[in-house]
């Protein structure tokens, strides 16, 4: 059992928040994955020249597709070009423009059958978020970028100021990490996961909780959706295959608050795996949820 | 054989106040040598008289300041709109005023295609067909054995048939915003916004960018303009690559290519100084018929999509304020750098908050980098009031007003978007003129059809589709309307030294008309027949 759809992760955040820095760091340690990056502001990005040189040609492609009304067609056609590549990259990362809505881009991964939603990471500049989010001109767009995120990376600070943490919590329940913690972003979103039955990470990681569950119940789509929606909020990713009550099975992929359920051949048994940050979730909680009637 | 040709016309409306009307125009080397009577060229030596236009009325070739190359290319696909429209080859496509008519028309179109070839329609606008929503079942009637895709005129929504849904893998298990479903979760066929549309678009090979870069598209643009009496046109927000530049240069250089094109590159997706550098580099490739070097900035969205940034009191339906496609602080930066680098800007602003930000940004840029002759142009500028026009005039900013909106969307604006008070003074040509702003009016083709006489008719009559006059106080006179589509447009494009009027020294670019637009009832201005154009003295009749 595998999922060979192309995962798409969208990086959002206002101008100067640190989207490029994050992308550069992800490229430094691509976790054995052939990453492809599409950026909106070609040139402004300053993708590290050394990375460009060391990357083989499939690792990195830049385009200047922009996401505005009909002109947004450029970006989506660039995604179509990526899908047509042979071999296809393992993971696509798109940097939204400073005022772009990452959710609008990420929707492509939900609609396109050859793609999989791979999360939205929004970078928040700790020094100016309060002011920007209150700006009568762009405040609403700034808040929308934040509200749709699965992970928030807080930049330009050594620790997340409590007032900022509180304000962000009113916008989204997404985990708030320091921008320097690129490791976690890569672990949660880029590192290829083992499927049920294989090991999640090459070695145990102290910061994460790994959970796996099996079962013999046959689910209807509605019942499965209901069940998944009740999962512990700290279970950042959840995936696996579930037996259906109509002779066909379900493939489940959940990232942050987004759940995607698609149809597959009926698996022999139901099997799910999940990970989350240790300070947000524990295995008992997960087990209780999964076992609940 | 003489190198001077004197064209004889029934009447020549010159737009030159020194000689408002004439019957003859002498042309040498593609330029106007003299204007007047039969002997106007006598003092310049021997000449030949060309009587092929003797029964026509000549005007300066019309100048369209806001259109897109796609206007010609869209005709590769099946027209599906509500209004009558003429294709680049002169074929009239009757407007389809019911869904049944759309289905019948596309069905006959499908019969012309190869088996299995996708059928793509365009120009459909549900705003005019409010009784029933177009869905997959309608399109399945057109064809079940090929994908059928109908792109709406906004380009933000499409409807597709079951075969196309199947191609994209859309079914009751697909869950994504923009894929509309019925009560049972089955897709209705309506797809909203690019994310939901692109899985179908790339599978049927419908690519906007390619549409604007192919040789056929450029030629088709030329024929479209020729039919509308247009001799100079913009292509705003062009993407120009080294290859597409080569294509543009070679097609426009063809002797019988009947159009001067002014492409402006999109100021997006790169830092301001890089965009300026690209514009400057492109400017060096300019030719007589291809004028490069300008840029186009995006700011807000559209009023009818409720994405324009509007000032208080906002939208009548209580919709939230629109969106910025370029952040205000980036607008400031772009304006400053373009002003510093002497790059002419065309700036999309629909809502009045967007036009205000841009005026502020240009004001700030001008304080730092004086450039009095910049003639930056606010494009659309649909909600600008007298106060903003006064500021624009003071700063030497030009505007290009979207007069066609008055007819196509005027009723909707009054009822559904910005309400009566501001709809009455939308696209305020009179206010612009009174404030002393140099202005022109436009079609935004293919959003609405290219046709400067129609556009002038809109500005003169301000008639909406329901027949009301939307803001009588803003109506132009016929002569003012004609000025806006000739010399007014030329001024905004910084080309009034060579086009826009019929006077000695300018390019011999003419619109060839079947009757005198100044003699017809102003309500019939749009019906004045266009017989073709003359470009650089070369006659291109339809």
CSV table of N, CA and C in Angstrom, one decimal, chain B residues 303-361:
chain,number,residue,atom,x,y,z
B,303,UNK,N,-14.7,44.9,-9.2
B,303,UNK,CA,-15.9,45.4,-8.4
B,303,UNK,C,-17.0,44.3,-8.5
B,304,UNK,N,-17.3,43.7,-9.7
B,304,UNK,CA,-18.3,42.8,-9.8
B,304,UNK,C,-18.0,41.4,-9.1
B,305,UNK,N,-16.7,41.2,-8.8
B,305,UNK,CA,-16.3,40.0,-8.1
B,305,UNK,C,-16.1,40.4,-6.6
B,306,UNK,N,-16.5,41.6,-6.2
B,306,UNK,CA,-16.4,42.1,-4.8
B,306,UNK,C,-15.0,41.9,-4.3
B,307,UNK,N,-14.0,42.0,-5.2
B,307,UNK,CA,-12.6,41.9,-4.7
B,307,UNK,C,-11.9,43.3,-4.9
B,308,UNK,N,-12.6,44.3,-5.4
B,308,UNK,CA,-12.0,45.6,-5.5
B,308,UNK,C,-11.9,46.2,-4.1
B,309,UNK,N,-10.9,47.0,-3.9
B,309,UNK,CA,-10.7,47.7,-2.6
B,309,UNK,C,-11.5,49.0,-2.6
B,310,UNK,N,-12.6,49.1,-1.9
B,310,UNK,CA,-13.4,50.2,-2.0
B,310,UNK,C,-13.5,51.0,-0.6
B,311,UNK,N,-13.7,52.3,-0.7
B,311,UNK,CA,-13.8,53.1,0.5
B,311,UNK,C,-15.2,53.0,1.1
B,312,UNK,N,-15.3,53.5,2.3
B,312,UNK,CA,-16.6,53.5,3.0
B,312,UNK,C,-17.6,54.1,2.0
B,313,UNK,N,-18.9,53.6,1.9
B,313,UNK,CA,-19.5,52.6,2.8
B,313,UNK,C,-19.4,51.2,2.2
B,314,UNK,N,-18.4,50.9,1.4
B,314,UNK,CA,-18.2,49.5,1.0
B,314,UNK,C,-19.3,48.9,0.0
B,315,UNK,N,-19.5,47.7,0.1
B,315,UNK,CA,-20.5,47.0,-0.8
B,315,UNK,C,-21.9,46.9,-0.2
B,316,UNK,N,-22.9,47.1,-1.1
B,316,UNK,CA,-24.3,47.2,-0.6
B,316,UNK,C,-24.7,45.9,0.0
B,317,UNK,N,-24.1,44.7,-0.4
B,317,UNK,CA,-24.6,43.5,0.1
B,317,UNK,C,-23.8,43.1,1.4
B,318,UNK,N,-23.0,44.1,1.9
B,318,UNK,CA,-22.3,43.8,3.2
B,318,UNK,C,-21.1,42.9,3.0
B,319,UNK,N,-20.7,42.7,1.7
B,319,UNK,CA,-19.5,41.8,1.5
B,319,UNK,C,-18.3,42.5,2.1
B,320,UNK,N,-17.3,41.7,2.6
B,320,UNK,CA,-16.1,42.3,3.1
B,320,UNK,C,-15.3,43.0,2.0
B,321,UNK,N,-14.5,44.0,2.4
B,321,UNK,CA,-13.7,44.7,1.4
B,321,UNK,C,-12.9,43.7,0.6
B,322,UNK,N,-12.5,44.2,-0.6
B,322,UNK,CA,-11.8,43.3,-1.5
B,322,UNK,C,-10.3,42.9,-1.1
B,323,UNK,N,-9.5,42.5,-2.0
B,323,UNK,CA,-8.2,42.0,-1.7
B,323,UNK,C,-7.1,42.8,-2.5
B,324,UNK,N,-6.0,42.9,-1.9
B,324,UNK,CA,-4.8,43.4,-2.6
B,324,UNK,C,-4.1,42.3,-3.3
B,325,UNK,N,-3.8,42.5,-4.6
B,325,UNK,CA,-2.9,41.5,-5.3
B,325,UNK,C,-1.5,41.9,-5.2
B,326,UNK,N,-1.3,43.2,-4.8
B,326,UNK,CA,0.0,43.7,-4.5
B,326,UNK,C,-0.2,44.5,-3.2
B,327,UNK,N,0.7,44.3,-2.3
B,327,UNK,CA,0.5,45.0,-1.0
B,327,UNK,C,0.7,46.5,-1.2
B,328,UNK,N,0.0,47.3,-0.4
B,328,UNK,CA,0.2,48.7,-0.5
B,328,UNK,C,1.7,49.1,-0.4
B,329,UNK,N,2.4,48.5,0.5
B,329,UNK,CA,3.8,48.9,0.6
B,329,UNK,C,4.6,48.5,-0.6
B,330,UNK,N,4.2,47.5,-1.3
B,330,UNK,CA,4.9,47.1,-2.5
B,330,UNK,C,4.5,48.1,-3.6
B,331,UNK,N,3.3,48.6,-3.6
B,331,UNK,CA,2.9,49.5,-4.6
B,331,UNK,C,3.7,50.8,-4.5
B,332,UNK,N,3.9,51.2,-3.2
B,332,UNK,CA,4.8,52.4,-3.0
B,332,UNK,C,6.2,52.1,-3.5
B,333,UNK,N,6.7,51.0,-3.3
B,333,UNK,CA,8.1,50.7,-3.7
B,333,UNK,C,8.2,50.6,-5.2
B,334,UNK,N,7.2,49.9,-5.9
B,334,UNK,CA,7.2,49.8,-7.3
B,334,UNK,C,7.1,51.2,-7.9
B,335,UNK,N,6.2,52.0,-7.4
B,335,UNK,CA,6.0,53.4,-8.0
B,335,UNK,C,7.3,54.2,-7.9
B,336,UNK,N,7.9,54.1,-6.7
B,336,UNK,CA,9.1,54.9,-6.5
B,336,UNK,C,10.2,54.4,-7.5
B,337,UNK,N,10.4,53.1,-7.6
B,337,UNK,CA,11.5,52.7,-8.5
B,337,UNK,C,11.2,52.9,-10.0
B,338,UNK,N,10.0,52.7,-10.4
B,338,UNK,CA,9.6,53.0,-11.8
B,338,UNK,C,9.8,54.5,-12.1
B,339,UNK,N,9.3,55.3,-11.2
B,339,UNK,CA,9.5,56.7,-11.4
B,339,UNK,C,10.9,57.1,-11.5
B,340,UNK,N,11.7,56.5,-10.6
B,340,UNK,CA,13.2,56.8,-10.6
B,340,UNK,C,13.8,56.4,-11.9
B,341,UNK,N,13.4,55.2,-12.4
B,341,UNK,CA,14.0,54.7,-13.6
B,341,UNK,C,13.3,55.2,-14.9
B,342,UNK,N,12.4,56.1,-14.7
B,342,UNK,CA,11.7,56.6,-15.9
B,342,UNK,C,11.0,55.5,-16.7
B,343,UNK,N,10.3,54.6,-16.0
B,343,UNK,CA,9.5,53.6,-16.6
B,343,UNK,C,8.1,53.9,-16.5
B,344,UNK,N,7.4,54.0,-17.6
B,344,UNK,CA,6.0,54.4,-17.6
B,344,UNK,C,5.1,53.2,-17.0
B,345,UNK,N,4.2,53.6,-16.1
B,345,UNK,CA,3.4,52.6,-15.4
B,345,UNK,C,1.9,52.7,-15.9
B,346,UNK,N,1.3,51.5,-16.1
B,346,UNK,CA,-0.1,51.4,-16.2
B,346,UNK,C,-0.5,50.7,-14.9
B,347,UNK,N,-1.4,51.2,-14.2
B,347,UNK,CA,-1.7,50.7,-12.8
B,347,UNK,C,-3.2,50.3,-12.7
B,348,UNK,N,-3.5,49.0,-12.6
B,348,UNK,CA,-4.8,48.5,-12.4
B,348,UNK,C,-5.4,49.0,-11.1
B,349,UNK,N,-6.5,49.8,-11.1
B,349,UNK,CA,-7.2,50.2,-9.9
B,349,UNK,C,-8.6,50.2,-10.2
B,350,UNK,N,-9.4,49.3,-9.6
B,350,UNK,CA,-10.8,49.3,-9.8
B,350,UNK,C,-11.5,50.1,-8.7
B,351,UNK,N,-11.3,49.8,-7.4
B,351,UNK,CA,-12.0,50.5,-6.3
B,351,UNK,C,-11.3,51.8,-6.0
B,352,UNK,N,-12.1,52.6,-5.3
B,352,UNK,CA,-11.6,54.0,-5.0
B,352,UNK,C,-10.5,54.0,-3.9
B,353,UNK,N,-10.5,52.9,-3.0
B,353,UNK,CA,-9.4,52.8,-2.1
B,353,UNK,C,-8.1,52.5,-2.8
B,354,UNK,N,-8.2,51.7,-3.8
B,354,UNK,CA,-7.0,51.3,-4.6
B,354,UNK,C,-6.5,52.5,-5.4
B,355,UNK,N,-7.4,53.3,-6.0
B,355,UNK,CA,-6.9,54.5,-6.7
B,355,UNK,C,-6.3,55.5,-5.8
B,356,UNK,N,-6.8,55.6,-4.6
B,356,UNK,CA,-6.3,56.5,-3.6
B,356,UNK,C,-4.8,56.1,-3.2
B,357,UNK,N,-4.7,54.8,-2.9
B,357,UNK,CA,-3.3,54.4,-2.5
B,357,UNK,C,-2.3,54.7,-3.7
B,358,UNK,N,-2.8,54.4,-4.9
B,358,UNK,CA,-1.8,54.6,-6.0
B,358,UNK,C,-1.5,56.1,-6.2
B,359,UNK,N,-2.5,57.0,-6.1
B,359,UNK,CA,-2.3,58.4,-6.2
B,359,UNK,C,-1.3,58.8,-5.1
B,360,UNK,N,-1.5,58.3,-3.9
B,360,UNK,CA,-0.6,58.7,-2.8
B,360,UNK,C,0.8,58.2,-3.1
B,361,UNK,N,0.9,57.0,-3.7
B,361,UNK,CA,2.2,56.4,-3.9
B,361,UNK,C,2.9,57.1,-5.0
